[in-house]
Coordinates of C-alpha atoms in Angstrom, one line a residue:
Chain L
M375 CA 34.4 319.6 18.2
A376 CA 31.3 320.9 19.9
K377 CA 31.1 323.5 17.3
F378 CA 30.7 320.6 14.7
I379 CA 28.0 319.2 16.7
D380 CA 26.2 322.3 17.3
R381 CA 26.8 322.5 13.2
L382 CA 24.9 319.3 12.7
L383 CA 22.5 319.5 14.9
D384 CA 21.1 323.4 13.7
P385 CA 21.5 324.1 9.9
D386 CA 20.6 327.4 10.4
A387 CA 23.8 328.3 12.8
Q388 CA 25.9 326.2 10.6
Q389 CA 25.1 329.1 7.6
E390 CA 25.8 331.9 10.1
E391 CA 29.2 330.8 11.9
G392 CA 30.7 329.0 8.3
Q393 CA 32.9 332.5 8.1
R394 CA 34.4 331.7 11.6
Q395 CA 35.4 328.1 11.0
V396 CA 38.2 329.4 8.2
N397 CA 41.1 328.5 9.8
L398 CA 39.6 324.3 10.0
R399 CA 38.9 324.2 6.7
R400 CA 42.2 325.2 5.8
L401 CA 43.3 322.1 6.2
P402 CA 43.2 319.4 3.4
G403 CA 40.0 317.3 3.4
W404 CA 41.7 313.7 3.2
V405 CA 42.8 314.3 7.1
G406 CA 39.4 314.4 8.3
W407 CA 38.9 310.7 6.3
I408 CA 42.3 309.0 7.9
A409 CA 41.2 309.9 11.4
I410 CA 37.7 308.4 10.5
V411 CA 39.5 305.2 9.4
L412 CA 41.5 305.3 12.4
I413 CA 38.7 305.9 14.9
V414 CA 36.9 302.8 12.9
A415 CA 39.8 300.6 12.6
I416 CA 40.5 301.1 16.8
Y417 CA 37.1 300.4 17.7
L418 CA 37.1 297.0 15.4
V419 CA 40.2 296.4 17.1
S420 CA 38.9 296.7 20.4
G421 CA 37.3 293.0 19.8
I422 CA 40.6 291.0 19.9
Y423 CA 40.8 289.2 22.8
T424 CA 42.9 286.4 23.9
I425 CA 41.5 283.5 26.3
S426 CA 44.4 282.1 28.5
P427 CA 44.5 278.1 28.4
S428 CA 42.8 277.4 31.8
E429 CA 39.8 279.2 30.8
E430 CA 37.0 279.3 28.7
G431 CA 35.7 282.6 27.0
L432 CA 31.3 283.0 27.4
V433 CA 30.6 285.2 24.1
K434 CA 26.9 287.3 24.7
R435 CA 25.4 289.3 22.0
F436 CA 23.1 292.2 23.1
G437 CA 23.6 289.9 26.7
R438 CA 22.4 286.7 25.0
F439 CA 25.2 284.2 25.0
V440 CA 25.8 282.7 21.9
R441 CA 28.8 281.1 21.9
T442 CA 31.7 279.1 24.0
V443 CA 35.4 279.7 23.1
D444 CA 38.4 277.8 23.8
P445 CA 41.9 279.0 24.4
G446 CA 44.1 281.4 21.8
L447 CA 43.1 284.5 20.2
H448 CA 40.4 285.5 19.3
Y449 CA 37.6 287.9 17.6
R450 CA 34.1 289.3 18.8
L451 CA 32.2 292.4 17.6
P452 CA 32.9 295.4 19.6
T453 CA 30.8 296.7 22.4
P454 CA 28.1 297.3 22.9
F455 CA 27.0 294.3 20.2
E456 CA 29.4 291.4 21.9
S457 CA 31.4 290.8 25.2
V458 CA 33.3 288.2 27.1
V459 CA 33.0 286.3 30.1
V460 CA 36.1 284.4 31.1
V461 CA 35.4 281.6 33.3
N462 CA 39.0 279.9 34.9
I463 CA 37.7 275.9 34.4
L464 CA 41.2 274.6 35.9
E465 CA 41.0 276.1 38.9
V466 CA 40.3 273.7 41.9
R467 CA 38.5 275.9 44.2
K468 CA 38.4 275.4 48.2
S469 CA 35.8 275.3 50.3
E470 CA 36.8 274.8 54.4
I471 CA 34.5 273.6 56.8
G472 CA 34.9 273.7 60.6
F473 CA 38.9 275.9 59.7
R474 CA 40.2 278.3 58.3
T475 CA 43.4 278.2 56.6
I476 CA 45.3 281.3 58.1
S477 CA 48.6 280.9 56.7
P478 CA 49.0 278.6 53.7
A479 CA 52.2 275.9 53.0
P480 CA 54.6 275.9 53.6
N481 CA 54.1 276.7 57.2
P482 CA 50.7 276.2 57.8
R483 CA 48.7 277.6 60.5
Y484 CA 44.7 277.0 61.0
Q485 CA 42.1 277.9 63.0
T486 CA 39.5 276.0 64.2
I487 CA 35.9 277.4 63.8
E488 CA 33.6 275.7 66.3
T489 CA 30.7 276.2 65.6
E490 CA 31.0 274.8 62.2
A491 CA 32.7 271.6 63.3
L492 CA 30.7 270.5 66.3
M493 CA 28.1 268.5 64.9
L494 CA 25.1 266.0 65.7
T495 CA 25.6 262.2 65.5
G496 CA 22.9 260.1 64.9
D497 CA 23.1 258.6 68.5
G498 CA 22.8 262.1 70.0
N499 CA 26.5 262.8 70.8
I500 CA 28.5 265.5 69.2
A501 CA 31.5 265.2 67.4
H502 CA 34.0 267.6 65.9
V503 CA 34.6 267.1 61.8
E504 CA 36.7 269.1 59.9
M505 CA 36.2 269.1 55.6
V506 CA 37.6 270.5 52.9
V507 CA 35.6 270.7 49.5
Q508 CA 37.8 271.0 46.3
Y509 CA 35.7 272.1 42.9
R510 CA 36.1 273.5 39.8
V511 CA 33.6 274.6 37.3
N512 CA 32.0 272.0 34.7
D513 CA 29.6 273.7 32.9
S514 CA 31.0 277.2 32.3
S515 CA 27.5 278.8 31.2
L516 CA 25.7 277.7 34.2
F517 CA 28.2 278.9 36.5
A518 CA 29.0 281.8 35.2
F519 CA 24.7 282.7 34.1
H520 CA 23.3 281.0 36.7
L521 CA 24.8 281.6 40.1
I522 CA 26.0 284.7 42.2
D523 CA 27.9 283.7 44.7
S524 CA 29.3 280.2 43.9
A525 CA 31.6 280.2 47.2
T526 CA 28.9 280.8 49.4
I527 CA 26.5 277.6 47.7
V528 CA 28.9 275.5 47.9
K529 CA 30.1 276.0 51.5
Q530 CA 26.5 275.8 52.6
A531 CA 25.7 272.9 50.5
A532 CA 28.8 270.9 51.9
E533 CA 27.6 272.0 55.4
A534 CA 23.9 270.9 54.9
V535 CA 25.3 267.8 53.3
L536 CA 28.1 266.5 55.8
R537 CA 26.0 267.6 58.9
E538 CA 23.2 265.0 57.0
Q539 CA 25.6 262.3 56.4
V540 CA 27.3 262.6 60.3
A541 CA 23.1 262.5 61.4
T542 CA 22.9 259.2 59.8
K543 CA 26.3 257.5 62.0
S544 CA 26.3 256.5 65.3
L545 CA 29.8 258.7 66.9
D546 CA 32.0 256.0 67.4
E547 CA 31.2 254.9 63.5
T548 CA 32.4 258.6 62.4
L549 CA 35.2 258.8 64.5
T550 CA 36.6 255.2 62.9
E551 CA 35.4 253.0 59.9
Q552 CA 32.5 255.4 59.0
R553 CA 34.9 258.1 58.3
D554 CA 35.6 257.5 54.6
T555 CA 32.4 256.8 54.1
I556 CA 31.3 259.9 55.0
G557 CA 33.7 261.5 52.4
I558 CA 32.4 259.7 49.7
E559 CA 29.1 259.3 50.5
S560 CA 28.6 263.3 51.5
R561 CA 30.5 264.3 48.1
L562 CA 27.7 262.1 46.1
A563 CA 25.2 264.1 48.2
L564 CA 27.0 267.5 47.3
Q565 CA 27.2 266.8 43.8
E566 CA 23.7 265.9 43.0
L567 CA 22.3 268.8 45.3
L568 CA 24.4 270.8 43.4
D569 CA 23.1 269.8 40.6
S570 CA 20.1 270.3 41.4
Y571 CA 20.8 273.9 42.0
G572 CA 22.1 274.0 38.7
T573 CA 25.2 275.5 39.4
G574 CA 27.5 273.8 36.8
I575 CA 29.9 272.8 39.6
L576 CA 31.9 269.6 39.5
I577 CA 32.7 268.3 43.3
A578 CA 36.8 267.1 42.5
N579 CA 37.4 265.9 45.8
I580 CA 36.3 265.8 49.6
Q581 CA 38.3 265.6 52.2
L582 CA 37.2 265.0 55.7
Q583 CA 40.1 266.4 58.0
D584 CA 40.4 266.1 61.9
V585 CA 37.1 264.2 62.6
K586 CA 37.8 263.9 66.7
P587 CA 35.4 263.6 69.9
P588 CA 34.7 267.4 70.7
K589 CA 37.7 269.0 73.0
E590 CA 34.7 269.1 76.2
V591 CA 35.3 265.7 76.1
I592 CA 38.5 264.5 74.3
S593 CA 40.5 263.6 77.9
A594 CA 37.6 260.8 78.5
F595 CA 38.0 259.1 74.7
D596 CA 41.7 259.0 75.4
D597 CA 41.1 257.7 78.2
V598 CA 39.2 255.2 76.9
N599 CA 42.5 254.7 74.4
S600 CA 44.6 254.5 77.2
A601 CA 42.5 251.6 79.6
R602 CA 43.1 249.8 75.7
Q603 CA 46.2 249.8 76.3
D604 CA 46.3 248.8 80.3
K605 CA 44.1 245.9 79.2
E606 CA 46.8 244.7 76.8
K607 CA 49.0 245.2 79.1
L608 CA 47.6 242.8 81.6
I609 CA 46.6 240.2 79.6
N610 CA 50.3 240.5 78.5
Q611 CA 51.7 240.0 81.8
A612 CA 49.2 237.7 82.7
E613 CA 50.4 235.5 79.3
R614 CA 54.3 236.3 80.1
Y615 CA 53.1 234.4 83.9
A616 CA 51.5 231.9 82.0
L617 CA 54.4 231.1 79.7
D618 CA 57.1 230.9 82.6
L619 CA 54.9 228.8 84.8
V620 CA 53.5 225.9 82.3
P621 CA 56.7 225.2 80.7
R622 CA 58.6 224.6 84.1
A623 CA 56.1 222.5 85.7
R624 CA 55.8 220.4 82.7
G625 CA 59.7 220.2 83.3
E626 CA 59.6 219.4 87.0
A627 CA 56.6 216.6 86.0
Q628 CA 59.4 215.0 83.5
E629 CA 61.6 215.2 86.6
I630 CA 59.1 213.4 88.8
G631 CA 58.4 210.8 85.9
N632 CA 62.2 210.5 85.7
Q633 CA 63.0 209.7 89.4
A634 CA 59.9 207.3 89.8
E635 CA 61.5 205.7 86.4
A636 CA 64.8 205.5 88.2
Y637 CA 63.2 204.5 91.8
K638 CA 61.5 201.0 89.2
Q639 CA 64.7 200.3 87.3
S640 CA 66.6 200.2 90.5
R641 CA 64.2 198.0 92.4
I642 CA 64.1 195.8 90.2
K643 CA 67.6 195.6 89.1
G644 CA 68.3 195.7 92.7
S645 CA 65.8 192.4 93.5
E646 CA 67.3 190.8 90.0
G647 CA 71.1 191.3 92.0
D648 CA 69.6 189.6 95.2
V649 CA 67.6 186.5 93.8
A650 CA 70.8 186.1 91.4
R651 CA 73.2 185.0 94.4
F652 CA 70.1 183.1 95.7
V653 CA 70.0 180.9 93.1
E654 CA 73.3 180.7 92.6
V655 CA 74.0 179.5 96.0
L656 CA 70.4 177.1 96.0
A657 CA 72.3 175.8 92.6
K658 CA 75.1 174.7 94.8
Y659 CA 72.9 173.8 98.1
E660 CA 70.8 171.2 95.8
L661 CA 74.6 169.6 95.0
G662 CA 74.3 168.5 98.7
E663 CA 72.3 170.1 101.3
E664 CA 73.4 169.3 104.4
V665 CA 77.2 169.8 103.9
T666 CA 76.5 173.2 102.0
R667 CA 73.9 174.0 105.1
T668 CA 76.9 173.7 107.7
R669 CA 79.3 175.4 105.5
I670 CA 77.7 178.5 105.1
Y671 CA 76.9 178.3 108.5
I672 CA 80.0 178.3 109.8
E673 CA 81.7 180.3 106.7
T674 CA 79.3 182.8 108.1
M675 CA 80.0 182.4 111.5
E676 CA 84.0 183.3 110.4
E677 CA 82.6 186.2 109.0
I678 CA 80.8 187.7 111.6
L679 CA 82.4 186.2 114.8
P680 CA 85.8 188.0 114.9
G681 CA 83.9 191.2 115.1
M682 CA 81.9 191.2 118.2
D683 CA 82.5 190.3 121.7
K684 CA 81.9 187.0 123.0
I685 CA 81.1 185.9 126.2
V686 CA 81.2 181.8 126.1
L687 CA 79.1 180.7 128.7
S688 CA 79.9 176.3 129.4
G689 CA 78.8 174.3 131.9
H690 CA 82.6 173.9 133.0
E691 CA 83.1 177.5 134.9
D692 CA 86.9 177.1 134.6
G693 CA 87.0 175.8 131.1
L694 CA 84.8 179.1 130.4
L695 CA 86.6 181.9 132.0
K696 CA 89.7 181.1 130.1
L697 CA 87.4 182.1 126.6
L698 CA 86.4 185.1 128.3
N699 CA 88.1 188.6 127.2
L700 CA 88.7 190.4 129.8
D701 CA 89.9 193.1 129.3
S702 CA 86.3 194.0 127.3
M703 CA 84.3 192.6 129.9
G704 CA 85.9 195.3 132.5
G705 CA 85.3 198.0 129.8
G706 CA 81.6 197.3 128.9
Q707 CA 80.4 196.8 132.9
Chain K
M1308 CA 37.4 318.0 8.3
R1309 CA 34.1 318.2 7.1
S1310 CA 33.8 314.5 6.8
L1311 CA 35.1 314.1 10.7
A1312 CA 32.8 316.2 11.8
I1313 CA 29.9 314.7 10.3
F1314 CA 31.2 311.3 10.9
V1315 CA 31.2 311.8 15.1
G1316 CA 27.7 313.5 14.7
I1317 CA 26.4 310.0 13.1
V1318 CA 28.5 307.7 15.6
L1319 CA 26.6 310.5 18.7
I1320 CA 23.2 309.9 17.4
A1321 CA 23.6 306.4 17.1
V1322 CA 24.7 306.2 20.6
I1323 CA 22.0 308.0 22.3
A1324 CA 19.0 306.7 19.9
F1325 CA 20.2 303.4 20.7
N1326 CA 20.2 304.4 24.9
L1327 CA 17.0 306.1 24.3
F1328 CA 15.2 303.3 22.0
T1329 CA 16.5 300.1 23.3
F1330 CA 17.6 298.1 26.3
T1331 CA 19.5 295.0 26.9
V1332 CA 18.5 292.0 28.9
D1333 CA 21.6 290.4 30.1
E1334 CA 21.6 286.4 30.8
T1335 CA 21.5 286.9 34.5
R1336 CA 18.8 289.3 34.2
K1337 CA 15.0 289.2 33.4
A1338 CA 13.1 292.4 33.1
V1339 CA 10.2 294.6 33.5
V1340 CA 9.2 297.6 31.3
I1341 CA 7.1 300.0 33.0
Q1342 CA 4.7 302.7 31.7
F1343 CA 3.5 305.2 34.1
G1344 CA 3.9 302.4 37.2
E1345 CA 2.5 299.9 35.0
I1346 CA 4.1 296.7 34.1
V1347 CA 3.7 296.6 30.5
R1348 CA 5.9 294.3 29.3
I1349 CA 8.1 291.1 30.7
V1350 CA 11.1 290.4 29.5
E1351 CA 12.5 286.9 30.5
L1352 CA 14.7 286.1 27.4
P1353 CA 18.2 287.7 26.9
G1354 CA 18.7 289.8 24.1
L1355 CA 17.7 293.7 22.7
Y1356 CA 14.8 294.6 22.8
S1357 CA 13.2 297.9 22.0
K1358 CA 11.2 301.1 24.0
I1359 CA 9.3 304.1 24.0
P1360 CA 11.6 306.6 25.0
F1361 CA 11.1 308.6 28.2
V1362 CA 7.4 307.1 28.9
Q1363 CA 8.5 303.4 29.9
S1364 CA 11.4 302.7 32.1
V1365 CA 13.3 299.0 32.7
T1366 CA 14.0 297.7 35.9
Y1367 CA 16.0 294.7 36.1
L1368 CA 15.7 291.8 38.0
E1369 CA 18.3 288.9 39.1
D1370 CA 17.9 285.4 37.3
R1371 CA 20.2 283.8 38.8
I1372 CA 20.0 281.5 42.0
L1373 CA 20.1 283.5 44.7
N1374 CA 21.7 282.2 48.4
Y1375 CA 20.0 283.1 51.2
D1376 CA 21.3 282.7 54.8
I1377 CA 19.2 283.0 57.1
Q1378 CA 19.6 283.9 60.5
P1379 CA 19.6 281.8 63.3
Q1380 CA 16.3 280.6 64.9
E1381 CA 15.5 279.0 68.2
V1382 CA 12.8 276.8 67.5
L1383 CA 10.8 274.1 69.9
T1384 CA 10.8 270.5 69.3
Y1385 CA 7.7 268.2 70.1
D1386 CA 9.8 266.9 73.1
Q1387 CA 10.1 270.5 74.2
K1388 CA 13.3 270.7 73.8
R1389 CA 14.9 274.1 72.4
M1390 CA 17.1 274.1 69.0
V1391 CA 18.7 276.5 67.4
I1392 CA 18.4 276.3 63.6
D1393 CA 20.9 277.9 61.1
N1394 CA 19.2 277.1 58.2
Y1395 CA 19.6 278.7 54.4
A1396 CA 17.0 279.2 51.4
I1397 CA 18.3 278.5 47.5
W1398 CA 15.6 280.2 45.7
R1399 CA 15.3 282.7 42.2
I1400 CA 13.0 285.3 41.0
D1401 CA 10.3 283.0 38.9
D1402 CA 7.2 285.8 38.1
P1403 CA 8.7 289.1 37.9
Q1404 CA 5.2 290.7 37.6
L1405 CA 4.7 289.1 40.7
F1406 CA 7.7 290.1 42.3
V1407 CA 7.9 293.1 41.0
E1408 CA 3.9 294.5 42.1
T1409 CA 4.7 292.3 46.5
T1410 CA 8.3 293.5 46.9
G1411 CA 9.3 296.4 44.9
G1412 CA 11.6 294.5 42.9
R1413 CA 14.2 295.0 45.5
L1414 CA 16.3 291.5 46.8
V1415 CA 15.9 292.4 50.2
G1416 CA 12.2 292.5 49.8
G1417 CA 12.0 288.8 48.6
Q1418 CA 14.4 288.1 51.2
S1419 CA 11.9 289.5 54.1
K1420 CA 9.4 287.2 52.6
I1421 CA 11.5 284.1 52.6
D1422 CA 12.7 284.7 56.3
E1423 CA 9.0 285.0 57.5
I1424 CA 7.1 282.2 55.6
V1425 CA 10.1 279.7 55.8
Y1426 CA 11.0 280.5 59.5
S1427 CA 7.4 280.1 60.5
D1428 CA 6.8 276.3 57.9
L1429 CA 10.3 275.2 59.5
R1430 CA 8.8 276.2 63.5
N1431 CA 5.6 274.7 62.9
I1432 CA 7.0 271.3 60.9
L1433 CA 9.5 270.6 63.4
A1434 CA 7.6 271.2 66.3
K1435 CA 5.7 267.9 65.2
H1436 CA 9.1 266.4 65.7
T1437 CA 11.4 265.5 68.6
L1438 CA 14.5 266.2 69.0
D1439 CA 15.9 263.0 67.9
E1440 CA 14.2 262.7 64.7
I1441 CA 15.2 266.2 63.6
V1442 CA 18.9 265.4 64.5
S1443 CA 18.3 261.8 62.4
A1444 CA 18.5 261.1 58.9
E1445 CA 14.7 262.0 58.9
R1446 CA 15.7 266.0 58.6
V1447 CA 15.9 265.8 55.2
E1448 CA 12.4 264.6 54.9
Y1449 CA 11.3 267.4 57.2
L1450 CA 13.2 269.7 55.4
R1451 CA 11.2 268.8 52.1
E1452 CA 8.0 269.1 53.7
V1453 CA 8.9 272.5 54.7
T1454 CA 10.3 272.9 50.9
E1455 CA 7.1 272.4 49.9
L1456 CA 4.8 273.9 52.1
S1457 CA 7.1 277.3 51.5
R1458 CA 7.3 276.9 48.0
A1459 CA 3.5 277.1 47.1
K1460 CA 3.4 280.1 49.3
L1461 CA 6.2 282.0 48.1
L1462 CA 5.4 280.9 44.4
N1463 CA 1.5 282.0 44.5
G1464 CA 2.2 285.0 47.2
F1465 CA 5.6 286.7 45.7
G1466 CA 6.7 285.2 42.4
I1467 CA 9.0 283.6 44.4
F1468 CA 10.3 280.1 43.4
L1469 CA 12.1 278.0 46.4
I1470 CA 14.7 275.7 45.1
D1471 CA 15.8 274.6 48.6
V1472 CA 15.7 275.0 52.6
R1473 CA 18.8 273.3 54.1
I1474 CA 19.7 273.3 57.5
K1475 CA 23.1 274.3 58.0
R1476 CA 23.5 273.6 61.4
A1477 CA 21.0 272.2 64.0
D1478 CA 22.9 273.0 67.2
L1479 CA 21.6 272.1 70.9
P1480 CA 21.2 275.7 73.4
S1481 CA 24.6 275.5 75.0
E1482 CA 22.8 273.5 78.6
I1483 CA 21.6 270.9 77.0
E1484 CA 25.3 270.6 74.9
Q1485 CA 26.9 270.8 78.5
A1486 CA 24.1 267.9 79.2
V1487 CA 25.3 266.1 76.5
F1488 CA 29.1 266.6 76.9
S1489 CA 28.6 265.1 80.6
R1490 CA 26.6 262.1 78.8
M1491 CA 29.8 261.4 76.8
R1492 CA 32.1 261.6 79.3
S1493 CA 30.5 259.0 82.0
E1494 CA 29.8 257.1 78.9
R1495 CA 34.1 257.0 78.3
E1496 CA 34.6 256.7 81.8
R1497 CA 31.8 253.5 81.9
I1498 CA 33.6 251.7 78.9
A1499 CA 37.4 252.5 80.1
A1500 CA 36.2 250.9 83.3
Q1501 CA 34.6 248.2 81.0
L1502 CA 38.0 247.6 79.7
R1503 CA 40.4 247.9 82.3
A1504 CA 38.2 245.2 83.9
E1505 CA 37.5 243.1 81.5
G1506 CA 41.7 243.4 80.9
E1507 CA 41.9 242.2 84.8
E1508 CA 39.3 239.2 83.8
Q1509 CA 41.3 237.8 81.1
A1510 CA 44.9 238.5 83.3
R1511 CA 43.4 236.6 86.0
Q1512 CA 41.7 234.2 83.6
I1513 CA 45.3 233.5 82.3
T1514 CA 47.4 233.1 85.3
S1515 CA 44.8 231.3 87.1
N1516 CA 44.3 229.0 84.0
A1517 CA 47.7 228.9 84.3
D1518 CA 48.5 227.4 88.1
K1519 CA 45.6 225.3 87.3
E1520 CA 47.5 223.5 84.6
V1521 CA 50.8 223.4 86.7
V1522 CA 48.5 222.0 89.7
I1523 CA 47.2 219.4 87.0
I1524 CA 50.6 218.6 85.3
L1525 CA 52.5 218.0 88.9
A1526 CA 49.5 216.2 90.1
E1527 CA 49.1 213.8 87.0
A1528 CA 53.1 213.6 87.6
Q1529 CA 53.1 212.2 91.3
K1530 CA 50.4 210.0 90.0
D1531 CA 52.0 208.2 87.3
A1532 CA 55.6 208.6 89.3
E1533 CA 53.5 206.1 92.1
K1534 CA 52.2 204.1 89.7
V1535 CA 55.9 203.6 88.6
R1536 CA 57.5 203.4 92.1
G1537 CA 54.6 200.3 92.7
E1538 CA 55.2 198.5 89.5
G1539 CA 58.8 198.6 90.5
D1540 CA 58.2 197.2 93.8
A1541 CA 55.7 194.8 92.6
Q1542 CA 58.3 193.1 89.7
A1543 CA 60.7 193.0 92.6
L1544 CA 58.7 191.1 94.9
E1545 CA 57.6 188.9 92.0
I1546 CA 61.1 188.1 91.3
Y1547 CA 62.3 187.7 95.0
A1548 CA 59.3 185.4 95.2
G1549 CA 59.7 183.4 92.3
A1550 CA 63.2 182.9 93.2
Y1551 CA 62.6 182.3 97.2
N1552 CA 60.1 180.1 96.6
Q1553 CA 62.2 177.2 95.2
D1554 CA 63.1 176.3 98.4
P1555 CA 61.7 178.6 101.5
D1556 CA 64.0 176.7 104.0
F1557 CA 67.0 177.2 102.4
Y1558 CA 66.5 180.8 101.9
R1559 CA 65.2 181.4 105.5
F1560 CA 68.5 180.1 106.5
W1561 CA 70.5 181.6 104.2
R1562 CA 68.9 185.0 104.5
T1563 CA 69.1 184.9 108.0
L1564 CA 72.7 184.1 107.8
E1565 CA 73.1 187.0 105.6
S1566 CA 71.3 189.0 107.5
Y1567 CA 73.4 188.7 110.7
K1568 CA 76.7 189.4 108.6
V1569 CA 74.8 193.2 108.5
A1570 CA 72.9 193.1 112.2
L1571 CA 75.6 191.6 113.7
A1572 CA 78.7 192.7 112.5
T1573 CA 79.6 195.6 114.9
D1574 CA 79.6 197.1 118.5
T1575 CA 77.3 193.4 119.3
R1576 CA 78.2 191.8 122.2
I1577 CA 77.2 188.0 122.3
V1578 CA 77.0 185.4 125.1
L1579 CA 77.3 182.5 123.4
S1580 CA 75.8 179.0 125.0
S1581 CA 79.0 176.8 124.9
N1582 CA 76.0 174.0 124.3
S1583 CA 75.4 175.9 120.7
E1584 CA 75.1 174.5 117.3
Y1585 CA 78.4 175.9 116.6
L1586 CA 80.6 176.0 120.2
R1587 CA 79.2 172.3 120.2
F1588 CA 82.4 171.0 119.4
L1589 CA 84.5 173.4 121.9
E1590 CA 82.3 171.7 124.7
S1591 CA 83.0 168.4 123.8
M1592 CA 86.5 169.2 123.6
L1593 CA 86.8 170.9 127.8
G1594 CA 84.4 168.2 128.7
Q1595 CA 87.4 165.9 127.4

């Protein structure tokens, strides 16, 4: 072939060398034409390309972006006229702050990056915050033509935004109720920042992973939790004590009240009983006062005197002695 | 075969001519055309452009946004505290001519300019604020100031447009960090102690309250009981009095005799005079 080129470039040389190209000239002329057609065909076919379903194709003509193409089989003018840049627009990319995934699921292992995870809170404390940013391409032409290292830019912007957010919160807020707010606000701020850079990136999701006190002070924080438990425990014990004691006392009070009531009733009934007999007797007494008085007197004497040791002293000594119970007198002295 | 040779020749000439007489500027780039060391043309838009072969050469410049991670620097705050600031800059080449003239068109050249200018502005601005302010939400404002200041210098001096400067990390030097940790620890210890004391406080409140309630309940019950007992006694007395007052004389007689039955019933030795009421008749009979 080099000979042909020489001849083309130098017409004089063609004349001289003409006689030496006999062998080639013997081939029929149409072989050359077929070769030309084949070369042109191959060249034109090289412009066929496919875009897979998750991708978008950006066609450049002489370096200038001219059109976007959807997934499928497409044709572009061959090099150097047109070229295609393919951007995956569905792939969710991930940026990790404060840790790295060393081995993915199903047995994930993570490594903490202390210098990234530790950050100052608004009240001058230090918190350990880990975050995952998930993002994807939103504007493929910006992403492809306006950005060099998307991963680094996203990561740095995310770090800056996260630290700015945490710096507005106290440590306690960061660890507890404001945790979700930090995630939400970081997402908005990061999106705004990336938009201001013109990156064509959409933040799909931001998740705060581990949010905890630095490991240097974690034992003190754990102790606060156990102190909280202790407090609950003390209160519960006290409540148990109170719940045990007060009802018992109320029972005892009932008992005292009932005993008093019983006493009262017994006194009343007793007195009524006592009085009832007296009233009966009095009614009879009024029928014949002197007779009844005597009768009661004598009846009483009859009732009590038998059980007694009796000594009757009389003016008549002899007569009296007869009445003495000598046995019991002897025993008594 | 002659036709094939002619075809190949034409293609080759076309390729060579294309490369000699034209140049392509990609979407991601800008270009400057240099002729005898002089910039004669600046190409800012992508496309196909022509040039004079051998005389003119083309230098391409990056037109995408560039990210420069500035080395962590120690700065002194207004309250004389040291801080390690790790920041990054986002920039792009704005004026290709100025950029090529001042940095030779190399990115590292641009980066070293950014380094110098941003660091000095950052140090100056942060030196006007205390550590607490720098750590707070105000930081965004200070950084905007740094960005504005540096942006003007870089744009006018080197054709660099500084899009943003951000602090990735603002860390405390390790000895201050340790002090913060120990303060955090003592703060937590205080909270823990307070929680436990509060637990004790409430527990005692509850138990003593219960104790108090018990004493009150019992005292109340005793009070009521005494009252009830008194009522019983009073009613009994009333009943007795109501009945006995009908005939006090008979009551005395009757009640005395009744009490004899109990008081004198057993183990009583009695010396009776035969002159007594009861034995009067006995005496009289003996006397006869």
